[in-house]
Amino acid sequence: MASRYREVYESWLKDPEGFWGEAAKSIDWVKPADKVFDADAGIYGRWFVGAECNTCYNCIDRHVERGRGDQLALIYDSPITGAQQKFTYSQVLDEVSALGAVLQDLGVEKDDRVIVYMPMIPQAAFAMLACARIGAIHSVVFGGFAPNELAIRIDDAEPKVILTASCGIEPGRVIEYKPLLDEAIEHSSSKPSACVIFQREQATASMIEGRDHDWAETVAQAKADGRRAECVTVAATDPLYILHTSGTTGQPKGVVRDNGGHMVALYWSMKNIYDVDPGEVYWAASDVGWVVGHSYIVYAPLLHGNTSIMFEGKPVGTPDAGVFWRVISEHKVAAMFTAPTAFRAIKRVDPDAEFIGKYDLSNFRILFLAGERADPDTIQWAEDNLKVPVIDHWWQTETGWTIAGNPMGLGALPVKHGSSTVPMPGYEIHILDEANNQVEAGKIGAISIKLPLPPSCLPTLWDADERFKESYLDEYPGYYKTADAGYLDEDGYVYIMARTDDIINVAGHRLSTGGMEEVVAAHPDVAECAVIGIADQLKGQIPAGFLVLNAGVNRDPEDIEKEVITLVREKIGPVAAFKLVLAVQRLPKTRSGKILRGTMRCIADGEDYKMPATIDDPVILTEITDALKGRGIPA
Ligand code: COA
Ligand code: AMP
């Protein structure tokens, strides 16, 4: 089939409001919008102004009302515990409306914030949907973050209630959440009035009298009493959630997502980008703590009437490198979405793809990859062995859905390895130089999106309009700065090459090296430090820390390195994968004192580099090279 992409993209370009107005017909509104787009509202305009709606109603109730009640909405498959559970749309409605009633009993009202700190169990999705149902704003915090990171998010979101579970489970260890939660609350200045804890059989959380409530008991009581929360009508422009993502400092950015635009864009994406029909099984192997989990484990598949899979496991080791194929085969998955790092992990263990042959993958049609650069080797391996299209697509927490991709439902465009294909309707991508001029095809520059951003993209940062403007809008007037560098080729294909800030991407997880430096610098023996992202065959990038110790410190540097590693694990969390630290004599700097992180990264990655003209003392680069060589870097 010839792709309709160009025709559809042109139709959006000619009439953006007509395009999104038409897309909005797939959503059930309590009241339709007065204006599809109001350029005078908000910071750069707002979508669906005047409209009223409820996201949970669109995800659940309307499907039950229209005959999908007995269809599976959610399949929980947990190879790490051996558990499986299936929930129809009617059952999800039951769980979510009862949990909504529990939250209301605890005093949660429209616009109140609720933090969700949960492992990958169905209750995490119920929690998000229950908040949406009662008009509360959820703020999900990834389970791999340490108490300090949780505390920062508690202070930013100021939740009335926190929903959590007794534990998460990683290979070989049970992580008790309750002590982490209690520590975070102790350190935060904002205190929730209540916590609701889902007790898992692998660990029992101790409860604080008066504050903590048992999830199963309170939900069962609400059900027994016949108490159910009705859908609360909210404005399309009201926030559905806050999701914190790494910024350039230790203070994460609270990305705000609205209700209306989010539903319209996500619904559109399911057929046009992912090419699935309602009723089919769709699997995003991510975590609800990340944006991929918000958009493509919970909201988009349910808005569209699909069956979504919640997978609690790893691509390898739970129990083997065939688990992805087992899940696809057993649940008849039509389309899957994950990060390239998961495939690199599988390829490393099972290079000849022997596990693939053991499963019937006849229902499987397309693999989507995102979250980090998809290296051509990995794509090729997946194409050769799965024999389905392997589609890279590029997006960010800030957008909530694809910026550039290959819209499979409009007809596939030719795949070019290394490119995430073309801009989606809604996004006009320009590559800019430092003077805000567009550069020619093939030239690298700052990838920028012409304002306004399309529906679902962040209207602002939580309680931080100025930071939103400074971070994204001020540098290139009239544009949103993606902070990714890359280029467009002659055919308009997009190539994402690198971040322009200090964000690194570790196993598809977005982390701030600036945030890690803040933690490292707090060690009493560290005079100064630099953390950079260096290439890693499995995780794409890993952080490497360089320490200069205070004069007079005569302890063994190895001990200090170990303490610094522990500090980052305690303050940020194991997910930072901060395991490589080198104590060095000096850091390379420009004459004005700027640390030459880019040059250090080139040395670590074994790339050629030009001696920076402004370098203060070139000998330091030799010292860094020797220190890295001592650790076998580059490999
Ligand atoms: N709770 C607590 N700890 C967690 C956690 C969680 N939810 N998730 C990860 N961690 C821990 C891990 O146990 C590990 O700890 P360790 O240092 O003690 O081993 C550390 O954080 C790093 O985890 P991870 O990045 O998952 O690395 P890994 O080596 O355990 O696994 C992969 C590597 C590639 C298998 C894994 O990253 C993966 O499955 N990635 C899939 C991609 C993905 O989900 N991307 C999200 C965006 S799409
Ligand atoms: P996150 O907000 O966690 O989704 O991370 C967004 C960042 O991940 C982007 O700004 C990119 O740097 C990177 N990223 C996401 N998808 C891709 C992709 N398909 N190719 C290259 N980089 C990507």
XYZ file of C-alpha atoms and ligand atoms in Angstrom:
706
model
C 0.000 0.000 0.000
C 1.336 3.433 -0.903
C 1.719 5.557 2.190
C -0.851 8.300 2.778
C 1.625 10.014 5.070
C 2.462 13.008 2.861
C -1.183 13.729 2.079
C -2.133 13.525 5.780
C 0.836 15.621 6.909
C -0.004 18.276 4.287
C -3.638 18.328 5.406
C -2.480 19.035 8.959
C -0.034 21.712 7.802
C -2.761 23.495 5.822
C -5.344 23.404 8.595
C -4.054 22.295 12.016
C -7.292 23.159 13.799
C -9.390 21.314 11.237
C -7.089 18.306 11.573
C -7.216 18.111 15.372
C -10.907 19.054 15.443
C -11.570 16.017 13.265
C -9.323 13.783 15.422
C -11.207 14.974 18.522
C -14.371 13.252 17.277
C -12.952 9.956 18.530
C -13.247 11.198 22.110
C -16.450 11.441 24.158
C -16.705 14.973 25.500
C -19.061 16.147 28.217
C -18.969 19.445 26.360
C -17.115 20.045 23.084
C -14.458 22.721 22.749
C -15.340 26.357 22.135
C -12.051 26.645 20.305
C -9.933 23.745 19.021
C -6.896 25.959 19.608
C -6.723 29.256 21.436
C -3.477 31.010 20.590
C -4.032 33.579 23.343
C -4.427 31.091 26.155
C -1.533 29.674 28.188
C 2.108 30.187 27.355
C 2.064 29.251 23.678
C -1.697 28.604 23.249
C -3.978 25.818 24.529
C -5.864 22.970 22.847
C -9.588 22.241 23.186
C -10.339 25.320 25.224
C -13.810 25.256 26.785
C -14.159 21.482 26.383
C -15.107 19.279 29.336
C -14.351 15.601 29.655
C -13.090 12.742 31.823
C -10.118 10.639 30.737
C -11.105 7.583 32.803
C -14.571 7.602 31.235
C -12.964 7.497 27.800
C -10.560 4.723 28.827
C -13.062 2.451 30.570
C -16.728 3.351 30.990
C -17.537 4.082 27.382
C -16.135 0.724 26.283
C -18.258 -1.072 28.875
C -21.334 0.931 27.825
C -20.706 -0.011 24.193
C -20.244 -3.735 24.591
C -16.549 -4.227 25.353
C -17.202 -5.016 29.031
C -16.145 -8.645 28.691
C -13.074 -7.916 26.584
C -9.733 -8.054 28.366
C -8.435 -4.598 29.156
C -5.327 -5.597 31.088
C -3.161 -8.700 31.255
C -0.664 -8.787 34.097
C 2.172 -11.165 33.283
C 4.874 -11.384 35.919
C 7.597 -13.908 35.147
C 9.515 -12.571 38.123
C 6.831 -13.835 40.555
C 5.195 -16.450 38.341
C 1.844 -14.651 38.636
C -0.656 -13.851 35.888
C -3.951 -12.011 36.143
C -6.446 -10.872 33.553
C -8.973 -8.049 33.892
C -11.870 -7.295 31.569
C -12.970 -3.709 30.983
C -15.874 -4.304 33.430
C -13.501 -5.609 36.086
C -11.168 -2.658 35.637
C -14.159 -0.348 36.006
C -15.053 -2.083 39.246
C -11.527 -1.809 40.683
C -10.992 1.761 39.558
C -14.316 3.161 40.699
C -13.945 1.487 44.115
C -10.405 2.831 44.510
C -11.683 6.244 43.407
C -14.227 6.074 46.242
C -11.440 5.193 48.702
C -9.468 8.232 47.583
C -12.529 10.430 47.950
C -13.057 9.030 51.463
C -9.523 10.134 52.218
C -10.453 13.649 51.177
C -9.006 13.703 47.663
C -10.853 16.166 45.458
C -10.513 17.494 41.928
C -7.068 19.075 41.357
C -5.526 17.459 44.445
C -2.290 15.601 43.735
C -1.740 11.913 44.441
C 1.681 10.291 44.248
C 1.815 6.756 42.883
C 5.012 4.893 43.852
C 4.376 1.414 42.566
C 5.961 -1.609 40.946
C 4.597 -3.070 37.726
C 1.394 -4.558 39.089
C -2.160 -3.903 37.854
C -2.882 -1.738 40.895
C -0.493 0.866 39.453
C -2.766 1.290 36.433
C -5.870 1.275 38.652
C -4.281 4.023 40.744
C -3.656 6.252 37.739
C -7.140 5.698 36.352
C -8.794 6.238 39.748
C -7.087 9.634 39.990
C -8.217 10.500 36.468
C -11.739 9.406 37.398
C -12.067 11.795 40.336
C -10.224 14.672 38.683
C -7.141 14.302 40.887
C -3.703 14.794 39.354
C -1.411 11.793 39.612
C 2.320 11.965 39.869
C 3.901 8.546 39.320
C 7.402 8.051 40.700
C 9.511 5.227 39.248
C 10.162 2.469 41.792
C 13.920 2.464 41.123
C 14.329 5.962 42.571
C 15.735 6.385 46.054
C 13.921 8.136 48.950
C 15.681 11.423 48.251
C 14.320 11.542 44.678
C 10.885 10.580 45.960
C 11.085 13.344 48.562
C 11.951 15.928 45.892
C 8.863 14.879 43.941
C 6.679 14.926 47.066
C 7.790 18.470 47.761
C 7.093 19.559 44.202
C 3.703 17.875 43.807
C 2.509 18.305 47.425
C 0.265 15.237 47.326
C -2.685 14.777 49.631
C -2.338 10.984 49.405
C 0.390 8.530 48.355
C -0.450 5.163 46.824
C 2.190 2.481 47.075
C 2.855 -1.240 47.453
C 4.794 -3.172 50.062
C 7.548 -4.045 47.592
C 8.973 -4.177 44.122
C 10.863 -7.187 42.871
C 14.147 -7.147 40.992
C 16.012 -10.295 39.954
C 17.343 -11.881 43.133
C 15.974 -9.300 45.533
C 12.783 -7.945 47.015
C 12.834 -4.170 47.442
C 10.690 -3.113 50.358
C 9.051 0.172 49.406
C 7.616 1.112 52.776
C 10.924 2.013 54.485
C 11.836 4.041 51.382
C 8.488 5.808 51.487
C 8.697 6.526 55.206
C 12.200 7.932 54.806
C 11.091 10.118 51.900
C 8.127 11.491 53.859
C 10.376 12.160 56.826
C 12.679 14.250 54.643
C 10.018 16.097 52.667
C 8.488 19.302 53.926
C 5.112 18.488 52.404
C 3.384 15.656 54.300
C 0.585 13.556 52.785
C -2.407 13.081 55.050
C -2.744 9.408 54.098
C -0.956 6.517 52.391
C -2.665 3.492 50.872
C -0.484 0.407 50.727
C -0.996 -2.651 48.576
C 0.431 -5.588 50.505
C 2.175 -8.076 48.231
C 2.903 -11.556 49.463
C 6.670 -11.106 49.007
C 6.868 -8.477 51.788
C 4.507 -7.094 54.394
C 4.721 -3.397 55.081
C 4.372 -2.171 58.637
C 1.610 0.401 58.934
C 1.652 3.754 60.680
C -1.494 4.084 62.751
C -3.788 6.843 61.538
C -1.876 7.526 58.333
C -1.551 4.212 56.494
C -4.441 2.257 55.030
C -4.515 -1.241 53.612
C -5.365 -1.123 49.899
C -7.141 -4.471 49.637
C -9.196 -3.916 52.805
C -10.329 -0.396 51.966
C -11.182 -1.270 48.365
C -13.056 -4.395 49.491
C -14.975 -2.311 52.012
C -15.901 0.278 49.375
C -17.117 -2.515 47.105
C -19.086 -4.175 49.915
C -20.718 -0.847 50.758
C -21.587 -0.318 47.111
C -19.557 2.865 47.035
C -18.206 3.769 43.605
C -16.701 7.049 42.429
C -18.481 8.623 39.481
C -16.448 10.325 36.761
C -15.794 13.930 37.730
C -16.032 16.372 34.842
C -12.841 18.344 34.263
C -11.774 20.948 31.727
C -9.825 19.587 28.755
C -7.059 21.948 29.827
C -6.974 20.685 33.424
C -3.896 18.594 34.289
C -4.307 14.824 34.145
C -0.886 14.189 35.574
C 2.558 15.482 36.453
C 5.532 13.353 35.454
C 8.935 14.427 36.654
C 11.809 14.022 34.260
C 15.492 14.817 34.502
C 16.486 18.396 33.946
C 19.945 19.895 33.997
C 20.042 20.115 37.779
C 19.107 17.795 40.621
C 15.647 19.403 40.601
C 13.605 17.389 38.085
C 11.104 19.064 35.806
C 7.435 18.383 36.485
C 6.010 17.855 33.009
C 2.296 18.673 33.018
C -0.101 16.724 30.799
C -3.603 17.977 30.124
C -6.708 15.803 29.779
C -8.174 16.757 26.412
C -5.233 17.129 24.045
C -3.597 14.045 25.542
C -6.607 11.866 24.738
C -6.940 13.190 21.201
C -3.272 12.703 20.261
C -2.935 9.302 21.924
C -6.099 7.946 20.345
C -4.917 9.162 16.927
C -1.567 7.463 17.393
C -2.933 3.964 18.021
C -4.240 3.340 14.509
C -2.195 5.800 12.502
C 1.227 5.135 14.025
C 0.955 1.709 15.690
C -1.588 0.290 13.228
C -3.620 -1.669 15.754
C -7.379 -2.017 15.817
C -9.584 -1.985 18.917
C -9.709 -5.463 20.441
C -6.118 -6.323 19.517
C -3.397 -6.936 22.093
C -0.766 -4.223 22.417
C 2.321 -4.488 24.602
C 4.635 -1.735 25.758
C 7.435 -3.407 27.729
C 8.345 -0.406 29.829
C 7.446 0.745 33.331
C 4.551 2.933 34.451
C 7.170 5.182 36.037
C 8.245 6.405 32.605
C 6.310 8.296 29.975
C 6.161 5.233 27.718
C 4.334 3.443 30.514
C 1.905 6.327 31.039
C 1.059 6.689 27.369
C 1.351 3.141 26.023
C 0.781 0.765 28.921
C -2.129 2.671 30.397
C -3.798 5.489 28.495
C -3.515 4.975 24.733
C -4.374 1.253 24.542
C -7.364 1.735 26.842
C -8.614 4.871 25.098
C -8.544 2.864 21.891
C -10.207 -0.277 23.266
C -7.138 -2.500 23.058
C -5.884 -5.081 25.521
C -2.731 -3.863 27.226
C -0.052 -5.994 28.844
C 1.585 -5.150 32.121
C 4.858 -7.057 32.250
C 6.782 -7.416 35.483
C 10.075 -8.896 34.381
C 13.227 -8.312 32.396
C 14.052 -9.188 28.795
C 16.658 -11.686 30.005
C 16.935 -13.772 33.145
C 13.219 -13.974 34.007
C 13.678 -16.815 33.323
C 15.492 -16.579 29.984
C 15.997 -14.598 26.786
C 12.813 -16.114 25.337
C 10.392 -14.380 27.700
C 9.424 -11.635 25.214
C 8.524 -14.271 22.614
C 6.626 -16.317 25.209
C 4.510 -13.283 26.128
C 3.900 -12.335 22.489
C 2.897 -15.880 21.640
C 0.805 -16.640 24.733
C -1.208 -13.413 24.672
C -1.325 -13.014 20.887
C 0.388 -9.631 20.859
C -0.088 -7.727 17.588
C 2.351 -4.870 18.231
C 5.081 -4.402 20.771
C 6.952 -1.316 21.932
C 10.190 -1.358 23.925
C 13.633 0.238 24.176
C 16.547 -0.931 21.998
C 18.539 -1.785 25.136
C 16.138 -4.667 25.820
C 16.976 -6.111 22.419
C 20.689 -5.615 22.950
C 20.318 -7.589 26.190
C 18.524 -10.431 24.382
C 20.951 -10.411 21.448
C 23.890 -10.682 23.827
C 22.505 -13.788 25.517
C 20.918 -15.401 22.451
C 22.822 -14.071 19.423
C 21.433 -16.754 17.115
C 17.888 -16.062 18.249
C 17.329 -19.689 19.143
C 14.518 -18.829 21.543
C 12.503 -17.091 18.825
C 12.053 -20.352 16.931
C 10.424 -21.977 19.949
C 7.328 -19.770 19.880
C 4.411 -19.180 17.533
C 4.631 -15.496 16.684
C 2.060 -15.603 13.888
C -0.081 -12.828 15.409
C 2.868 -10.484 15.816
C 3.034 -7.753 13.167
C 5.283 -4.872 14.213
C 8.028 -4.011 16.685
C 8.423 -0.377 17.759
C 11.555 0.957 19.458
C 12.092 4.257 21.251
C 13.636 5.879 24.285
C 17.194 6.016 22.980
C 19.046 5.803 19.700
C 18.252 2.516 17.938
C 21.602 1.334 16.637
C 21.428 -0.207 13.147
C 22.960 -3.520 14.347
C 20.162 -4.080 16.813
C 17.475 -3.150 14.286
C 19.023 -5.488 11.723
C 19.144 -8.363 14.211
C 15.491 -7.856 15.132
C 14.439 -7.593 11.472
C 16.363 -10.695 10.463
C 15.069 -12.822 13.288
C 11.532 -11.606 13.899
C 10.712 -11.040 10.230
C 8.410 -8.111 11.012
C 8.954 -4.388 10.423
C 11.128 -2.849 13.148
C 10.191 0.781 13.597
C 12.264 3.348 15.438
C 10.402 6.421 16.660
C 11.501 9.463 18.585
C 9.722 11.234 21.402
C 10.158 12.739 24.836
C 8.457 12.837 28.201
C 7.523 16.385 27.288
C 5.486 15.380 24.213
C 3.907 12.145 25.471
C 3.768 10.722 21.949
C 5.776 10.432 18.761
C 7.512 13.475 17.313
C 9.046 11.558 14.405
C 8.132 8.054 13.393
C 6.945 5.786 10.630
C 3.132 5.934 10.644
C 2.378 2.290 9.944
C -1.394 2.782 9.836
C -1.059 5.360 7.071
C 1.086 2.921 5.110
C 4.722 2.261 5.950
C 7.419 4.540 4.580
C 10.749 2.966 3.608
C 12.857 2.340 6.722
C 16.310 3.929 6.832
C 18.447 2.522 9.613
C 19.630 5.273 11.939
C 16.610 7.483 11.258
C 13.385 7.651 13.230
C 11.704 8.504 9.874
C 9.492 11.602 9.509
C 7.692 14.236 11.599
C 4.175 13.338 12.656
C 1.275 15.706 11.967
C 1.451 18.377 14.636
C 5.203 18.731 14.474
C 7.047 21.055 12.122
C 10.685 20.222 12.700
C 13.421 22.687 11.846
C 17.148 22.187 12.372
C 18.608 25.446 13.629
C 22.076 26.881 14.030
C 23.120 29.084 16.927
C 21.767 32.181 15.196
C 18.301 30.609 14.914
C 18.663 29.999 11.153
C 17.585 26.785 9.484
C 20.502 24.693 8.285
C 20.516 22.736 5.031
C 19.684 19.053 4.693
C 22.415 16.791 6.033
C 23.836 19.404 8.420
C 23.631 18.810 12.168
C 21.960 21.424 14.326
C 19.526 21.895 17.183
C 16.326 19.997 16.481
C 13.533 22.450 17.132
C 9.761 22.285 16.836
C 7.908 25.283 15.505
C 5.316 26.532 17.981
C 2.612 25.778 18.824
C 3.266 22.271 20.050
C 0.503 19.795 19.156
C -2.056 18.279 21.536
C -0.631 16.162 24.401
C 2.607 18.168 24.624
C 3.297 19.925 27.895
C 1.589 23.307 28.265
C 4.020 24.177 31.065
C 6.007 22.718 33.974
C 4.254 22.156 37.274
C 4.205 25.406 39.218
C 7.117 26.682 37.113
C 6.023 28.725 34.091
C 9.293 30.661 34.061
C 11.397 27.503 34.110
C 9.288 26.167 31.236
C 10.026 29.275 29.177
C 13.716 29.309 30.097
C 14.205 25.589 29.471
C 12.329 25.244 26.227
C 11.208 28.470 24.585
C 13.715 31.272 25.182
C 16.755 30.035 23.268
C 15.095 29.757 19.847
C 12.249 32.295 19.756
C 9.150 30.824 18.116
C 10.362 27.267 18.689
C 10.356 24.525 21.301
C 13.928 23.413 21.993
C 14.051 19.612 22.054
C 17.644 19.595 23.425
C 18.396 16.898 20.870
C 20.881 17.526 18.067
C 20.543 15.917 14.684
C 19.683 16.499 11.052
C 17.106 16.053 8.319
C 18.143 14.313 5.097
C 17.062 15.191 1.544
C 13.860 13.163 1.990
C 12.946 14.908 5.224
C 13.923 11.910 7.381
C 14.943 12.805 10.940
C 18.220 11.614 12.506
C 18.637 12.054 16.265
C 22.322 12.128 17.136
C 22.887 13.434 20.677
C 21.544 15.538 23.514
C 22.721 19.122 23.663
C 22.458 19.247 27.446
C 23.820 17.056 30.232
C 21.060 14.458 30.015
C 22.235 10.909 29.395
C 20.236 7.881 28.412
C 21.069 4.763 30.427
C 19.179 1.641 29.310
C 16.403 3.889 27.998
C 16.239 5.735 31.316
C 16.715 9.479 31.187
C 19.156 10.761 33.798
C 20.882 14.013 34.575
C 24.664 13.991 34.968
C 24.284 17.408 36.614
C 22.075 15.786 39.248
C 24.713 13.091 39.842
C 27.451 15.737 40.127
C 25.453 17.470 42.853
C 25.421 14.231 44.850
C 29.104 13.414 44.247
C 30.241 16.934 45.113
C 28.563 16.570 48.506
C 31.113 13.919 49.577
C 33.376 15.615 52.157
C 36.611 14.472 50.477
C 35.664 15.606 46.968
C 36.969 19.004 45.875
C 35.384 18.916 42.436
C 33.951 16.405 40.046
C 32.556 15.734 36.592
C 30.070 13.074 35.560
C 29.793 12.231 31.874
C 27.906 9.643 29.858
C 30.145 7.162 28.063
C 29.248 4.549 25.470
C 28.131 1.154 26.730
C 27.349 -1.819 24.525
C 24.303 -2.903 26.521
C 22.842 0.234 28.059
C 23.734 2.677 25.275
C 25.355 4.969 27.813
C 26.546 4.666 31.402
C 27.696 7.426 33.739
C 31.381 7.812 34.586
C 32.421 10.009 37.483
C 35.760 11.796 37.792
C 36.793 13.038 41.232
C 39.432 15.467 42.351
C 40.054 14.975 46.044
C 40.569 17.743 48.555
C 44.170 18.675 49.257
C 45.418 16.823 52.301
C 43.080 13.851 51.926
C 45.312 10.844 52.411
C 42.749 8.070 52.496
C 42.861 5.329 49.877
C 41.155 6.845 46.774
C 39.519 3.462 46.100
C 37.596 3.724 49.375
C 36.377 7.176 48.439
C 35.345 5.937 44.990
C 33.262 3.195 46.619
C 31.639 5.673 49.017
C 30.718 7.950 46.144
C 29.099 5.030 44.293
C 27.068 4.181 47.388
C 26.084 7.821 47.810
C 24.630 8.062 44.291
C 22.801 4.762 44.763
C 21.337 6.027 48.034
C 20.434 9.496 46.823
C 19.311 8.897 43.232
C 18.754 5.152 43.125
C 20.125 1.970 41.566
C 18.610 2.947 38.234
C 21.385 5.527 37.781
C 23.751 2.559 37.183
C 26.548 4.670 38.650
C 29.368 2.169 39.040
C 32.412 3.710 37.386
C 34.352 6.318 39.355
C 37.932 7.491 38.889
C 39.884 9.679 41.262
C 42.140 11.917 39.129
C 44.645 14.654 39.905
C 42.931 17.373 37.875
C 40.023 17.940 35.500
C 40.630 19.381 32.023
C 39.242 22.889 31.743
C 39.079 25.877 29.453
C 40.959 28.982 30.497
C 37.657 30.378 31.789
C 37.289 27.328 34.040
C 34.665 25.309 32.115
C 35.181 21.550 32.476
C 35.754 19.967 29.054
C 33.186 17.188 29.450
C 32.728 16.699 25.693
C 36.436 16.058 25.192
C 36.523 13.649 28.121
C 33.614 11.748 26.576
C 35.475 11.488 23.229
C 38.517 10.062 25.018
C 36.402 7.503 26.894
C 34.545 6.484 23.723
C 37.769 6.224 21.709
C 36.618 8.943 19.300
C 38.902 11.430 17.589
C 38.761 14.877 19.073
C 40.231 18.273 18.319
C 42.351 19.818 21.036
C 40.070 22.586 22.345
C 41.674 25.915 21.453
C 40.806 27.356 24.835
C 42.201 24.478 26.904
C 44.093 25.583 29.956
C 46.564 22.701 30.216
C 46.591 19.995 27.489
C 48.637 17.628 29.681
C 45.520 16.973 31.766
C 43.938 15.208 28.801
C 46.814 12.741 28.837
C 46.230 12.172 32.543
C 42.537 11.462 31.877
C 43.419 9.135 28.979
C 45.807 7.193 31.232
C 43.299 6.972 34.075
C 40.663 5.562 31.719
C 43.143 3.149 30.137
C 43.852 1.862 33.626
C 40.194 0.769 33.747
C 40.260 -0.735 30.267
C 38.372 2.180 28.680
C 37.735 2.442 25.786
C 37.216 -1.319 25.576
N 12.942 -0.782 41.437
C 14.122 -0.936 42.061
N 15.295 -1.090 41.411
C 15.254 -1.085 40.073
C 14.063 -0.922 39.347
C 12.873 -0.767 40.088
N 11.698 -0.585 39.493
N 14.359 -0.965 38.035
C 15.671 -1.148 37.926
N 16.209 -1.223 39.159
C 17.622 -1.464 39.503
C 18.112 -2.774 38.924
O 17.850 -3.857 39.783
C 19.606 -2.514 38.795
O 20.166 -2.639 40.068
P 21.640 -3.257 40.303
O 22.569 -2.139 39.977
O 21.654 -3.624 41.735
O 21.769 -4.423 39.381
C 19.666 -1.028 38.425
O 18.437 -0.463 38.893
C 19.785 -0.760 36.942
O 18.629 -1.332 36.326
P 18.420 -1.515 34.762
O 18.692 -0.244 34.057
O 17.092 -2.131 34.538
O 19.592 -2.462 34.370
P 19.707 -4.021 34.443
O 21.162 -4.286 34.282
O 19.010 -4.576 35.625
O 18.930 -4.502 33.127
C 18.136 -4.189 30.865
C 19.307 -4.049 31.848
C 18.543 -3.748 29.494
C 17.706 -5.637 30.837
C 16.982 -3.317 31.413
O 17.397 -1.999 31.501
C 15.714 -3.351 30.600
O 14.939 -4.264 30.613
N 15.410 -2.288 29.873
C 14.160 -2.234 29.116
C 13.960 -0.882 28.631
C 13.016 -0.030 29.382
O 12.237 -0.493 30.192
N 13.089 1.255 29.093
C 12.205 2.253 29.644
C 11.818 3.274 28.629
S 11.028 2.589 27.190
P 12.446 10.499 27.710
O 11.929 11.856 28.041
O 12.876 9.711 28.888
O 11.508 9.754 26.796
O 13.780 10.724 26.881
C 13.744 11.523 25.741
C 15.082 11.533 25.091
O 15.459 10.188 24.748
C 15.086 12.285 23.785
O 15.247 13.668 23.973
C 16.241 11.642 23.052
O 17.460 12.166 23.490
C 16.143 10.190 23.490
N 15.360 9.413 22.528
C 14.086 8.998 22.654
N 13.713 8.275 21.583
C 14.775 8.246 20.744
C 15.021 7.666 19.447
N 14.096 6.950 18.831
N 16.233 7.874 18.887
C 17.187 8.591 19.523
N 17.017 9.145 20.737
C 15.828 8.979 21.347
